[in-house]
Coordinates of C-alpha atoms in Angstrom, one line a residue:
X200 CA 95.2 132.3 103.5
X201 CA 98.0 133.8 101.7
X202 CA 97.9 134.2 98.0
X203 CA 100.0 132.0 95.5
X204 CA 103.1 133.8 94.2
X205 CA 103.9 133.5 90.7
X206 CA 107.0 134.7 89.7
X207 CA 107.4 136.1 85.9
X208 CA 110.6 136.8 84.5
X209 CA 110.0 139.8 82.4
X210 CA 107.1 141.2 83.8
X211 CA 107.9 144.5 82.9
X212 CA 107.9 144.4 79.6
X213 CA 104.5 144.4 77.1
X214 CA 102.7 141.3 77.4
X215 CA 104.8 140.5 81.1
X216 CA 102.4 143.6 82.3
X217 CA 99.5 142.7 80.9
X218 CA 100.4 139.0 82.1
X219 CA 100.9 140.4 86.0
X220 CA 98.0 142.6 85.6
X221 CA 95.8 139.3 84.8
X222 CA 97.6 137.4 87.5
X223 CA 96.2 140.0 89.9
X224 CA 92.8 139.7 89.0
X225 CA 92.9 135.6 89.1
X226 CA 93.9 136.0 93.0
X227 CA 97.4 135.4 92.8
X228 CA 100.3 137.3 93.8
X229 CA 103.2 137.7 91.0
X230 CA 106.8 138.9 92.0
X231 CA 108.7 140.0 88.7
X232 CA 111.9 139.0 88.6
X233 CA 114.6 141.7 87.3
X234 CA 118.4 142.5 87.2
X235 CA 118.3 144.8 90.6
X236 CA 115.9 145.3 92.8
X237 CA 115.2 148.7 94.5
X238 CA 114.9 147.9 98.7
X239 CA 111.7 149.7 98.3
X240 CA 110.4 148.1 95.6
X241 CA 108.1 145.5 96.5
X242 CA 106.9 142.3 94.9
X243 CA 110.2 142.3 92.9
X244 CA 113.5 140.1 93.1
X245 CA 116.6 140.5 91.3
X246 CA 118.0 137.1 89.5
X247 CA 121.0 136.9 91.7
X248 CA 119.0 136.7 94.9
X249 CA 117.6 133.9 92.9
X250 CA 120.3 132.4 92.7
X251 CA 121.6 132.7 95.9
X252 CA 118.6 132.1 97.9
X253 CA 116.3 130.0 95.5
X254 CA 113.0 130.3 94.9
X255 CA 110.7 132.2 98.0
X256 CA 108.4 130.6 99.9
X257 CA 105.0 129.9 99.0
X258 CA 106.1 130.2 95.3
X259 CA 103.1 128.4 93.1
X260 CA 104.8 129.1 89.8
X261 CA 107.5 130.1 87.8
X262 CA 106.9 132.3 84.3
X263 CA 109.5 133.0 81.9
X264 CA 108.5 136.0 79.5
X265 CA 112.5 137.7 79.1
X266 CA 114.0 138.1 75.9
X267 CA 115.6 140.8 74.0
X268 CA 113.3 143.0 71.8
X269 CA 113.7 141.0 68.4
X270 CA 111.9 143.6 66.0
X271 CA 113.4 147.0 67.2
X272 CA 113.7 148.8 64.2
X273 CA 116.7 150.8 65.5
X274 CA 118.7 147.8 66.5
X275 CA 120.9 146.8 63.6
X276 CA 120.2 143.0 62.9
X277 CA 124.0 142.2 63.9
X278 CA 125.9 138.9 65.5
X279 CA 126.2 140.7 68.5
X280 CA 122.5 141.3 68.5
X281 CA 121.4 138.4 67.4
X282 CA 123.8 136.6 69.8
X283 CA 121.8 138.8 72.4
X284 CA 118.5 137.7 71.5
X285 CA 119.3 133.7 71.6
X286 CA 121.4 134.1 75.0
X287 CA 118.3 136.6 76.6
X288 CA 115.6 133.7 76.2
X289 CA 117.5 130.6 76.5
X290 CA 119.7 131.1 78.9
X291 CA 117.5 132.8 81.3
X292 CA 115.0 129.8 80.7
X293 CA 117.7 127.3 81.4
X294 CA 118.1 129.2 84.0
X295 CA 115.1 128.8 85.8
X296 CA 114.9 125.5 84.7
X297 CA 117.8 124.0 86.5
X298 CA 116.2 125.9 89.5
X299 CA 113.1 124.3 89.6
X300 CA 115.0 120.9 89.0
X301 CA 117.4 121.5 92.0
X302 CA 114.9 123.0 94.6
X303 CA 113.8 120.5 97.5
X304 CA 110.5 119.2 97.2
X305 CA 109.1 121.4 100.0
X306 CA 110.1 125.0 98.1
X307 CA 109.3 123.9 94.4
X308 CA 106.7 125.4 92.1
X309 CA 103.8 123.4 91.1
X310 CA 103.5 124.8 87.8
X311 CA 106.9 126.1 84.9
X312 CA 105.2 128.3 82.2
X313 CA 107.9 128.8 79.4
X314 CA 107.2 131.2 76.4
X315 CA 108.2 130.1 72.8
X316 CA 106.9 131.5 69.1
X317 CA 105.1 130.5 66.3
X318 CA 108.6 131.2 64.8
X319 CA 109.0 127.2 65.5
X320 CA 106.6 126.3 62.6
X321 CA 108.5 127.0 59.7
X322 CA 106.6 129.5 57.3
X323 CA 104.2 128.3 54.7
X324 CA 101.3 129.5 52.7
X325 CA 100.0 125.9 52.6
X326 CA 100.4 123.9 55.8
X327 CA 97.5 124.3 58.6
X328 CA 100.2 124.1 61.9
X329 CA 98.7 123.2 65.7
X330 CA 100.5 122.2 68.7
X331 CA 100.9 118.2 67.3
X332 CA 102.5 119.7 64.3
X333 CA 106.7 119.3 63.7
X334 CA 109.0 122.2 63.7
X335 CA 111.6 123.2 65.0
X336 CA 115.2 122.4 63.6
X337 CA 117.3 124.2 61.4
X338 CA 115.3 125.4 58.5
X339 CA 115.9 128.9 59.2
X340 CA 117.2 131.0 62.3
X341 CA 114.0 131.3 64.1
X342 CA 112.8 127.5 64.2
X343 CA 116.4 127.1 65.7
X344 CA 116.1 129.6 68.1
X345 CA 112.5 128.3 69.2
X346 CA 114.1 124.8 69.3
X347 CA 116.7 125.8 71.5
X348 CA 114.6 127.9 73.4
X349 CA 112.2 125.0 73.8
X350 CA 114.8 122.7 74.8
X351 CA 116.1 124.7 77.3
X352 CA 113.4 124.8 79.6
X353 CA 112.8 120.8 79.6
X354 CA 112.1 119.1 82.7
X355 CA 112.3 115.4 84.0
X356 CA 109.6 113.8 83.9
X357 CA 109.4 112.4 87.4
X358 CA 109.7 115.8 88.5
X359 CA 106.4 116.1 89.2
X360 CA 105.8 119.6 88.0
X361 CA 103.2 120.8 85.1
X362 CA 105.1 122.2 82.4
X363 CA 103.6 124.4 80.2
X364 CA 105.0 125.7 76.2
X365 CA 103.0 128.8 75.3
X366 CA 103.9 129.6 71.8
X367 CA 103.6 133.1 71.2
X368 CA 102.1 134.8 68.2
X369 CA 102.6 138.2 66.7
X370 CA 101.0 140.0 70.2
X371 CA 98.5 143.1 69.6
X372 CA 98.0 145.7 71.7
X373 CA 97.2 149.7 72.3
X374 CA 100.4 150.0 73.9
X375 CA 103.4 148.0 71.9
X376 CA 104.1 145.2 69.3
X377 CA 103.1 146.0 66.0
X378 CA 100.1 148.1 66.9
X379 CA 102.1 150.7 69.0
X380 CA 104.6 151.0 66.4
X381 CA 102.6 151.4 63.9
X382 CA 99.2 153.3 65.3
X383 CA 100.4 157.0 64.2
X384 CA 100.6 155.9 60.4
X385 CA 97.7 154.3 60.2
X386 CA 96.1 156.7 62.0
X387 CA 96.8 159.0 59.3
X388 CA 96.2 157.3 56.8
X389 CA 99.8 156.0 55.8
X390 CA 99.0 152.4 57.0
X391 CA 99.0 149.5 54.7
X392 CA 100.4 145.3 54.5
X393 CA 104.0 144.9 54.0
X394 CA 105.0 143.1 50.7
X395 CA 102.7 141.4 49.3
X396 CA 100.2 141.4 52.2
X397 CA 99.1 137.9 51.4
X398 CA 101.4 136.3 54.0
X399 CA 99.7 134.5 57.0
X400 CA 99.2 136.7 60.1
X401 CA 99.4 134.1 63.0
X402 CA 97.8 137.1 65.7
X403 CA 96.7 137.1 69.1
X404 CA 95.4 140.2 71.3
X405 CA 97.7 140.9 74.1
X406 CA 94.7 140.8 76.7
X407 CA 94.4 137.3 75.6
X408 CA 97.8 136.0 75.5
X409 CA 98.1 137.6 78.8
X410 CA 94.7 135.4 79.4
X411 CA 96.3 131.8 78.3
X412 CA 99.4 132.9 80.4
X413 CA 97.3 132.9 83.5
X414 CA 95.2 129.6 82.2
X415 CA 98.5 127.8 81.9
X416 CA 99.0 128.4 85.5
X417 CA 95.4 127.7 87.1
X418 CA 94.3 125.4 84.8
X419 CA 95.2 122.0 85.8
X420 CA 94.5 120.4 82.2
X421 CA 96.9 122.7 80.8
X422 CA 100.4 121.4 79.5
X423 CA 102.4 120.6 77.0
X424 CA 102.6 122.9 74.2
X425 CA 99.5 125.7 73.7
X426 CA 99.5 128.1 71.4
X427 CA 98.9 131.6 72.1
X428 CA 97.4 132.6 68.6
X429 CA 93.5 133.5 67.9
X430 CA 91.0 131.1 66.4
X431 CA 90.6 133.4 63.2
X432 CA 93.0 132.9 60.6
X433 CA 93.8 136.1 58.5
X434 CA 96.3 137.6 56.4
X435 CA 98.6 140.8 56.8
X436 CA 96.6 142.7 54.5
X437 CA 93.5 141.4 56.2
X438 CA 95.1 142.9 59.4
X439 CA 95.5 145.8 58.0
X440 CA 91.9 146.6 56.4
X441 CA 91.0 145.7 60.3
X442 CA 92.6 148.1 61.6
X443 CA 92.1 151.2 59.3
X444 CA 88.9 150.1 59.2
X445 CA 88.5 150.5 63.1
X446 CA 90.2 153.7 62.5
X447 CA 87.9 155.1 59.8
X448 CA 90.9 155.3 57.8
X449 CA 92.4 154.0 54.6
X450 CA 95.3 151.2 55.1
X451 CA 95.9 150.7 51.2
X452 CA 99.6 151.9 51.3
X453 CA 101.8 148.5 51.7
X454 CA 105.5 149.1 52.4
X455 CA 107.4 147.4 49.9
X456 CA 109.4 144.5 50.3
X457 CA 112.7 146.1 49.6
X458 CA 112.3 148.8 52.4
X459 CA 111.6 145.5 55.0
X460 CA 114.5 143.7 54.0
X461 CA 116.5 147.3 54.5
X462 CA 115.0 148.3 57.6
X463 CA 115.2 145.0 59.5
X464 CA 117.7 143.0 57.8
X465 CA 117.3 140.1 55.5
X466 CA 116.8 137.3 58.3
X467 CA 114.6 139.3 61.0
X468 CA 112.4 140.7 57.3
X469 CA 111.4 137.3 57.3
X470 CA 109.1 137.6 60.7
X471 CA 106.9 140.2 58.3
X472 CA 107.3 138.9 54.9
X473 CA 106.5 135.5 55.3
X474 CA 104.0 133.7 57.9
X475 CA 102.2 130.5 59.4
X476 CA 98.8 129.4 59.4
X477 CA 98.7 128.5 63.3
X478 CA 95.5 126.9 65.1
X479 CA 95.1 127.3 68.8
X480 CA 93.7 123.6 69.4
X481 CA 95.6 122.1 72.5
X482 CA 94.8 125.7 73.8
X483 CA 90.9 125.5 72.4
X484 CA 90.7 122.0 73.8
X485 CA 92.1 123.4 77.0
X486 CA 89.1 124.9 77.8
X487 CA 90.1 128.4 77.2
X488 CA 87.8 131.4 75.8
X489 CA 89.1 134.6 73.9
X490 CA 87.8 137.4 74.6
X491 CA 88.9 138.6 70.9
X492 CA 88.6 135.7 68.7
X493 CA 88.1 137.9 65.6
X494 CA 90.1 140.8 64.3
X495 CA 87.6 143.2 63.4
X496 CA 86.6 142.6 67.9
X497 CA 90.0 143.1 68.6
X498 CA 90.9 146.1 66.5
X499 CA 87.6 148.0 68.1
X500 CA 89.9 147.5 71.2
X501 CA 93.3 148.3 70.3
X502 CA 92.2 151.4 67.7
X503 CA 91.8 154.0 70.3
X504 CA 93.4 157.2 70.0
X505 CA 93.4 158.3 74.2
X506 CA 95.2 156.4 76.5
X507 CA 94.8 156.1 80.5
X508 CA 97.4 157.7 82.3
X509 CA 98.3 154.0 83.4
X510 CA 98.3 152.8 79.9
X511 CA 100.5 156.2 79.2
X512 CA 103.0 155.2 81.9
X513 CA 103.4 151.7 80.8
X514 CA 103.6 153.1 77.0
X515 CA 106.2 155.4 78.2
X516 CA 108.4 152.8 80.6
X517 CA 109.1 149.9 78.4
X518 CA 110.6 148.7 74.8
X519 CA 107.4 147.8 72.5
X520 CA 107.8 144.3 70.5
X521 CA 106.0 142.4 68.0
X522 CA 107.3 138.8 69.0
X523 CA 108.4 139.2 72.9
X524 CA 109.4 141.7 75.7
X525 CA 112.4 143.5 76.4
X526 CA 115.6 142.0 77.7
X527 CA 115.0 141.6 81.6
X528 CA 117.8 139.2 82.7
X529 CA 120.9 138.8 85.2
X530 CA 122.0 134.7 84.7
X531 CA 125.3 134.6 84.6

């Protein structure tokens, strides 16, 4: 018995690794989906052959993970770039979308796992947010990018395919996000909240978003929207104690607001300066366990100084991010 394919667009990126890495262990077989594919590359398949050729046999599900690298420092928060980050997750999710709706019934996935973002709750220091709450809309750029995002990957109903939102939070892990960015600073000592500190920290460990990836495909009482945020709610200077704490290392140094707004412009500042107070429940409810429901448990993890040579490699090969993966698309 052959195993089910899954394919995951972006699967080279951050979590997308750690997603097909978890995919591997469930039993299944995932095929990443990239611009151009190598003829001795296997387990991969370029977008145009997707296009062309539809989706392989024996495909179980389809996982969309692409998108632009939103919080790149270097990357001047520009129309072009932002125009970049929009087109990179919406249009490769409609996309894939329009593909599942126009495969025959014989060759279509059971399952469509879409990725979102917390960025669809609008921030607030007051307002406890789950999967029932509103969002979306226009109230800044990032619940209209989720909303569109969202929108995109919309399926009939009749379709009779599980559809799956998984909205991400701010994604930790040894290797990229905010943690890889950041580990040399706090690691000596130059770590610390940014402003204030006392905005909400919607977090999740990257092992478990990778985890409710793969529980949004095997899980048959998975759908509609879950959100991929852990069950302890904390702050971004809690975060930060966390970790230098893990480190044996003061994190008392907070980057001021002002040097934010400079580095990352005044819109993307926002992701860091302001947050959401986001509650897994759907996801809970799900039946779905973390395996770091706490920060203190996941900072132990994350906190290490020596990587493996594979977590060096993977380090080394893509574009870390805070909020999604690096640009992995061909959908034109």
């Amino acid at each position: 018995m052959s195993m089910r394919k899954v394919l995951v667009g972006g699967g080279s990126g951050f979590v997308g690794g750690a997603f097909v890495r978890e995919l591997r262990n469930r039993g299944f077989h995932p095929v990443i989906i990239t611009r151009s594919r190598k003829q001795s590359e296997q387990d991969v398949i370029d977008w145009n052959a997707l296009k062309q050729h539809g989706f392989p046999k024996d495909t179980f599900a389809v996982v969309n993970l692409a998108g632009k690298n939103i919080a790149e420092p270097l990357s001047r928060w520009t129309e072009d770039f932002k125009r970049e980050v929009f087109d990179s997750r919406i249009k490769t999710t409609r996309f894939l979308a329009n593909l599942v709706k126009d495969s025959p019934v014989e060759t279509r996935p059971k399952v469509f796992v879409c990725t979102s973002a917390i960025g669809f709750y609008p921030p607030s220091n007051s307002i406890d947010y789950d999967e029932n709450s509103k969002g979306g809309g226009d109230s800044n750029l990032f619940t209209r990018l989720c909303s569109e995002w969202e929108a995109a990957g919309r399926l009939p109903e009749d379709l009779n395919v599980r559809k799956v939102t998984v909205r991400l939070g701010l994604v930790l892990g040894r290797t990229g996000g905010i943690v890889g960015n950041s580990f040399w600073p706090f690691y000596f000592g130059l770590g610390g909240p940014m402003g204030s500190g006392q905005q909400w920290f919607p977090w999740i460990h990257v092992k478990d978003c990778a985890g409710i990836l793969a529980h949004a495909v095997e899980c048959e009482k998975a759908d509609g929207v879950l959100n991929a945020t852990a069950p302890e709610i904390i702050t971004n200077k809690q975060f930060a104690a966390a970790f230098g704490k893990a480190l044996g290392r003061p994190a008392c140094l907070s980057m001021p607001e002002f040097i934010v707004r400079r580095m990352f412009g005044e819109e993307r500042a926002e992701l860091f300066l302001k947050g959401q107070k986001v509650h897994p429940k759907r996801t809970l409810e799900s039946g779905y366990k973390f395996s770091y429901p706490t920060i203190d448990q996941a900072a132990a993890e994350f906190a290490r100084v020596n990587l493996t040579e594979s977590e060096q490699s993977r380090r080394q090969s893509v574009t870390p991010s805070s909020w999604s993966q690096k640009s992995d698309a061909h959908y034109n």
